[in-house]
Tab-separated table of C-alpha atoms in Angstrom:
chain	number	residue	atom	x	y	z
A	1	UNK	CA	-0.922	-16.919	-12.420
A	2	UNK	CA	1.775	-16.485	-10.201
A	3	UNK	CA	1.826	-13.016	-8.550
A	4	UNK	CA	4.190	-11.144	-6.551
A	5	UNK	CA	3.251	-8.153	-4.326
A	6	UNK	CA	5.509	-5.990	-2.131
A	7	UNK	CA	5.585	-3.512	0.432
A	8	UNK	CA	7.463	-1.711	3.559
A	9	UNK	CA	5.740	-3.669	5.879
A	10	UNK	CA	1.791	-5.248	6.574
A	11	UNK	CA	0.302	-2.224	4.588
A	12	UNK	CA	0.508	-4.191	1.096
A	13	UNK	CA	-1.811	-6.885	2.960
A	14	UNK	CA	-4.775	-5.019	2.488
A	15	UNK	CA	-4.141	-4.822	-1.441
A	16	UNK	CA	-3.129	-8.505	-1.287
A	17	UNK	CA	-6.411	-8.987	0.885
A	18	UNK	CA	-8.613	-7.038	-1.762
A	19	UNK	CA	-7.035	-8.936	-4.488
A	20	UNK	CA	-7.714	-12.290	-2.945
A	21	UNK	CA	-11.251	-11.630	-2.473
A	22	UNK	CA	-11.581	-10.591	-5.997
A	23	UNK	CA	-9.461	-12.981	-7.722
A	24	UNK	CA	-9.278	-15.976	-5.248
A	25	UNK	CA	-7.394	-18.554	-7.480
A	26	UNK	CA	-4.150	-17.759	-8.056
A	27	UNK	CA	-0.421	-17.674	-6.620
A	28	UNK	CA	0.788	-15.006	-4.429
A	29	UNK	CA	3.949	-14.162	-2.745
A	30	UNK	CA	4.184	-11.234	-0.503
A	31	UNK	CA	7.272	-9.416	0.523
A	32	UNK	CA	7.206	-6.890	3.637
A	33	UNK	CA	10.496	-5.143	4.091
A	34	UNK	CA	9.988	-4.599	7.789
A	35	UNK	CA	13.726	-4.226	8.483
A	36	UNK	CA	13.775	-0.911	6.561
A	37	UNK	CA	10.591	0.588	7.357
A	38	UNK	CA	8.843	3.156	7.095
A	39	UNK	CA	9.770	3.726	3.422
A	40	UNK	CA	7.896	7.455	3.405
A	41	UNK	CA	11.167	9.023	4.941
A	42	UNK	CA	13.995	7.173	2.609
A	43	UNK	CA	15.908	8.657	-0.310
A	44	UNK	CA	15.006	7.575	-3.824
A	45	UNK	CA	18.520	5.817	-4.018
A	46	UNK	CA	17.480	3.613	-0.830
A	47	UNK	CA	14.267	2.725	-2.034
A	48	UNK	CA	15.508	1.902	-5.472
A	49	UNK	CA	17.822	-0.432	-3.555
A	50	UNK	CA	15.333	-1.934	-1.673
A	51	UNK	CA	13.086	-2.436	-4.484
A	52	UNK	CA	15.792	-4.079	-6.534
A	53	UNK	CA	16.550	-6.827	-3.974
A	54	UNK	CA	12.751	-7.356	-3.191
A	55	UNK	CA	11.581	-7.679	-7.315
A	56	UNK	CA	14.736	-10.080	-8.056
A	57	UNK	CA	13.638	-12.305	-4.769
A	58	UNK	CA	9.940	-12.265	-6.307
A	59	UNK	CA	11.095	-13.024	-9.544
A	60	UNK	CA	13.247	-16.012	-8.121
A	61	UNK	CA	10.062	-17.139	-7.244
A	62	UNK	CA	9.150	-17.203	-11.029
A	63	UNK	CA	6.060	-14.928	-10.713
A	64	UNK	CA	4.231	-13.800	-13.858
A	65	UNK	CA	3.172	-10.505	-12.337
A	66	UNK	CA	4.471	-7.947	-9.716
A	67	UNK	CA	2.486	-5.239	-7.970
A	68	UNK	CA	4.194	-2.462	-6.141
A	69	UNK	CA	1.543	-2.202	-3.144
A	70	UNK	CA	3.438	0.664	-1.592
A	71	UNK	CA	2.151	4.397	-2.348
A	72	UNK	CA	5.872	5.744	-1.985
A	73	UNK	CA	7.630	3.624	-4.382
A	74	UNK	CA	4.657	3.693	-6.868
A	75	UNK	CA	4.809	7.539	-6.744
A	76	UNK	CA	8.697	8.093	-7.079
A	77	UNK	CA	10.184	5.037	-8.925
A	78	UNK	CA	7.588	3.507	-11.246
A	79	UNK	CA	8.770	4.800	-14.272
A	80	UNK	CA	12.250	3.866	-13.564
A	81	UNK	CA	11.287	0.485	-12.192
A	82	UNK	CA	9.056	-0.757	-14.645
A	83	UNK	CA	11.370	-0.574	-17.310
A	84	UNK	CA	14.606	-2.395	-15.438
A	85	UNK	CA	12.924	-5.805	-15.314
A	86	UNK	CA	11.957	-8.197	-17.926
A	87	UNK	CA	8.489	-8.935	-16.291
A	88	UNK	CA	4.928	-7.021	-16.149
A	89	UNK	CA	5.243	-4.438	-12.980
A	90	UNK	CA	1.982	-2.461	-11.939
A	91	UNK	CA	1.802	-0.043	-9.483
A	92	UNK	CA	-0.799	1.164	-6.925
A	93	UNK	CA	-1.042	4.696	-7.750
A	94	UNK	CA	-2.271	4.825	-11.595
A	95	UNK	CA	-5.515	2.473	-11.412
A	96	UNK	CA	-6.458	4.877	-8.476
A	97	UNK	CA	-5.718	8.022	-10.557
A	98	UNK	CA	-7.754	6.593	-13.417
A	99	UNK	CA	-10.345	5.918	-10.946
A	100	UNK	CA	-10.845	9.180	-9.744
A	101	UNK	CA	-10.664	10.998	-13.007
A	102	UNK	CA	-13.435	8.798	-14.289
A	103	UNK	CA	-15.455	9.713	-11.070
A	104	UNK	CA	-17.993	12.381	-10.484
A	105	UNK	CA	-15.875	13.558	-7.105
A	106	UNK	CA	-14.638	17.211	-7.537
A	107	UNK	CA	-12.743	17.908	-4.443
A	108	UNK	CA	-10.460	15.235	-3.464
A	109	UNK	CA	-8.104	15.101	-0.321
A	110	UNK	CA	-5.068	12.671	-0.239
A	111	UNK	CA	-3.123	11.414	2.880
A	112	UNK	CA	0.125	9.677	2.156
A	113	UNK	CA	3.818	9.228	3.188
A	114	UNK	CA	5.983	12.442	3.008
A	115	UNK	CA	7.638	11.158	-0.146
A	116	UNK	CA	4.256	10.558	-1.957
A	117	UNK	CA	2.943	14.042	-1.376
A	118	UNK	CA	6.061	15.706	-2.170
A	119	UNK	CA	6.170	13.765	-5.402
A	120	UNK	CA	2.929	15.426	-6.404
A	121	UNK	CA	1.712	12.784	-8.480
A	122	UNK	CA	-1.461	13.389	-7.299
A	123	UNK	CA	-1.748	17.038	-8.121
A	124	UNK	CA	0.096	16.433	-11.520
A	125	UNK	CA	-2.370	13.735	-12.889
A	126	UNK	CA	-5.754	14.357	-11.299
A	127	UNK	CA	-8.006	16.414	-13.192
A	128	UNK	CA	-9.754	17.406	-9.886
A	129	UNK	CA	-9.115	19.850	-7.047
A	130	UNK	CA	-6.730	18.325	-4.822
A	131	UNK	CA	-5.809	18.890	-1.093
A	132	UNK	CA	-2.828	16.807	0.152
A	133	UNK	CA	-1.533	16.097	3.616
A	134	UNK	CA	1.768	14.079	4.606
A	135	UNK	CA	1.053	11.837	7.555
A	136	UNK	CA	4.531	10.684	8.542
A	137	UNK	CA	3.488	9.342	11.885
A	138	UNK	CA	0.835	6.753	10.774
A	139	UNK	CA	3.095	4.105	9.601
A	140	UNK	CA	4.876	3.587	12.658
A	141	UNK	CA	1.748	3.959	14.814
A	142	UNK	CA	-0.197	1.123	12.743
A	143	UNK	CA	3.153	-1.322	12.562
A	144	UNK	CA	3.551	-0.748	16.465
A	145	UNK	CA	-0.195	-1.248	17.114
A	146	UNK	CA	-0.670	2.197	18.772
A	147	UNK	CA	-3.871	2.976	17.454
A	148	UNK	CA	-5.615	3.075	20.906
A	149	UNK	CA	-3.432	5.659	22.410
A	150	UNK	CA	-3.390	9.722	22.882
A	151	UNK	CA	-0.648	10.027	20.384
A	152	UNK	CA	-2.536	8.543	17.303
A	153	UNK	CA	-5.293	10.644	18.292
A	154	UNK	CA	-3.352	13.946	18.270
A	155	UNK	CA	-1.693	12.824	15.008
A	156	UNK	CA	-5.483	12.134	13.562
A	157	UNK	CA	-6.743	15.323	14.391
A	158	UNK	CA	-3.294	17.022	13.238
A	159	UNK	CA	-3.468	15.477	9.805
A	160	UNK	CA	-7.406	15.413	8.850
A	161	UNK	CA	-8.763	18.700	10.621
A	162	UNK	CA	-8.030	20.844	7.349
A	163	UNK	CA	-10.329	18.550	5.173
A	164	UNK	CA	-13.352	19.253	7.222
A	165	UNK	CA	-15.833	20.608	4.732
A	166	UNK	CA	-13.588	20.910	1.741
A	167	UNK	CA	-13.467	17.961	0.014
A	168	UNK	CA	-16.021	14.922	-1.212
A	169	UNK	CA	-13.833	12.322	-1.182
A	170	UNK	CA	-10.547	11.113	0.750
A	171	UNK	CA	-7.746	8.916	-0.962
A	172	UNK	CA	-6.000	6.427	1.281
A	173	UNK	CA	-2.611	6.929	-0.170
A	174	UNK	CA	-0.680	4.741	1.521
A	175	UNK	CA	-1.487	0.987	1.675
A	176	UNK	CA	-1.371	1.101	5.575
A	177	UNK	CA	-4.075	3.527	5.958
A	178	UNK	CA	-6.963	1.015	5.060
A	179	UNK	CA	-6.161	-0.548	8.697
A	180	UNK	CA	-7.252	2.854	10.239
A	181	UNK	CA	-10.281	3.303	8.122
A	182	UNK	CA	-12.666	3.334	10.985
A	183	UNK	CA	-10.972	6.026	12.663
A	184	UNK	CA	-10.545	8.089	9.624
A	185	UNK	CA	-14.390	7.730	9.028
A	186	UNK	CA	-15.594	8.557	12.694
A	187	UNK	CA	-13.371	11.949	12.589
A	188	UNK	CA	-14.732	12.823	9.012
A	189	UNK	CA	-18.001	11.455	8.969
A	190	UNK	CA	-20.176	10.490	6.201
A	191	UNK	CA	-17.086	10.380	3.562
A	192	UNK	CA	-16.234	8.454	0.464
A	193	UNK	CA	-12.864	6.824	1.229
A	194	UNK	CA	-10.695	5.355	-1.464
A	195	UNK	CA	-8.918	2.238	-0.776
A	196	UNK	CA	-6.141	1.861	-3.506
A	197	UNK	CA	-6.017	-1.875	-2.771
A	198	UNK	CA	-9.863	-2.354	-3.680
A	199	UNK	CA	-9.559	-0.153	-6.674
A	200	UNK	CA	-6.381	-2.202	-8.213
A	201	UNK	CA	-8.271	-5.668	-7.292
A	202	UNK	CA	-11.444	-3.986	-9.429
A	203	UNK	CA	-9.074	-2.991	-12.382
A	204	UNK	CA	-7.228	-6.204	-12.780
A	205	UNK	CA	-7.872	-8.690	-15.406
A	206	UNK	CA	-6.728	-12.030	-14.448
A	207	UNK	CA	-7.651	-15.653	-15.861
A	208	UNK	CA	-9.681	-17.724	-13.509
A	209	UNK	CA	-7.358	-20.470	-12.191
A	210	UNK	CA	-8.018	-23.542	-9.549
A	211	UNK	CA	-4.373	-23.241	-7.595
A	212	UNK	CA	-4.619	-21.119	-4.759
A	213	UNK	CA	-1.384	-20.422	-2.656
A	214	UNK	CA	-0.109	-17.834	-0.697
A	215	UNK	CA	3.501	-17.356	0.831
A	216	UNK	CA	4.547	-14.601	3.072
A	217	UNK	CA	7.881	-13.216	3.696
A	218	UNK	CA	8.998	-10.164	5.639
A	219	UNK	CA	12.339	-8.982	6.446
A	220	UNK	CA	12.089	-9.143	9.964
A	221	UNK	CA	9.743	-10.909	12.015
A	222	UNK	CA	8.496	-10.567	15.701
A	223	UNK	CA	5.227	-11.484	17.762
A	224	UNK	CA	3.863	-7.791	17.058
A	225	UNK	CA	4.078	-8.484	13.197
A	226	UNK	CA	2.741	-11.945	13.663
A	227	UNK	CA	-0.162	-11.053	15.340
A	228	UNK	CA	-0.729	-8.147	12.508
A	229	UNK	CA	-0.577	-10.435	9.671
A	230	UNK	CA	-2.722	-12.920	11.577
A	231	UNK	CA	-5.350	-10.124	12.103
A	232	UNK	CA	-5.268	-8.715	8.645
A	233	UNK	CA	-4.778	-11.645	6.350
A	234	UNK	CA	-5.329	-14.723	8.562
A	235	UNK	CA	-3.315	-17.842	9.900
A	236	UNK	CA	-0.874	-18.214	7.464
A	237	UNK	CA	2.701	-19.142	7.847
A	238	UNK	CA	5.381	-16.313	8.178
A	239	UNK	CA	8.723	-16.542	6.694
A	240	UNK	CA	11.415	-14.135	7.987
A	241	UNK	CA	13.649	-13.582	4.697
A	242	UNK	CA	16.534	-11.469	4.915
A	243	UNK	CA	17.731	-9.871	1.463
């Protein structure tokens, strides 16, 4: 199967990595819109414009399925997007909500971008006690390799302190956040973290194939991005593609 996956930047690579691990023998086409990140502070009209260009590009690759590996777009635009195109499109949020509603967890924390939190998708659809926290600084810090800085530690404390003693699981509601999983675990202690990429990989049903391929496209490429991509998913070719 030919599968398209997109996100604002490198975050969706955590989803791609999880899916490849579970379903290795397919053709994957990834687009990271690094020229326009972060998405979490954009308007819906801007996000719809970005998504339209990316989806049409992925469709030009004759993909059979498109995965929105972005929590912001999934939470705010999925219902609108899925009916605009003659192709199967799935989002990253719905599988996560299904997973949590069928779990034994009772008190769930959500960290995500500002737009995802403001959409209230988790409060509206989860049949659990939910505490949410927008984390607007995380994506720029992750994309810019600033995790070993005082600034990152400051935001880690600011965003997570209110979860201590109140939740039994934490949803990494932005696909960038699995890249700070170790830091979050260290801060919160023994806490179950929900990685949306792992959830969707486990819920996907794909027929086995023998033709593995990856094409990685980004709207803006620099040395920092190349290093990040190689650290996350391996030394694949990176193609700059302005849409």
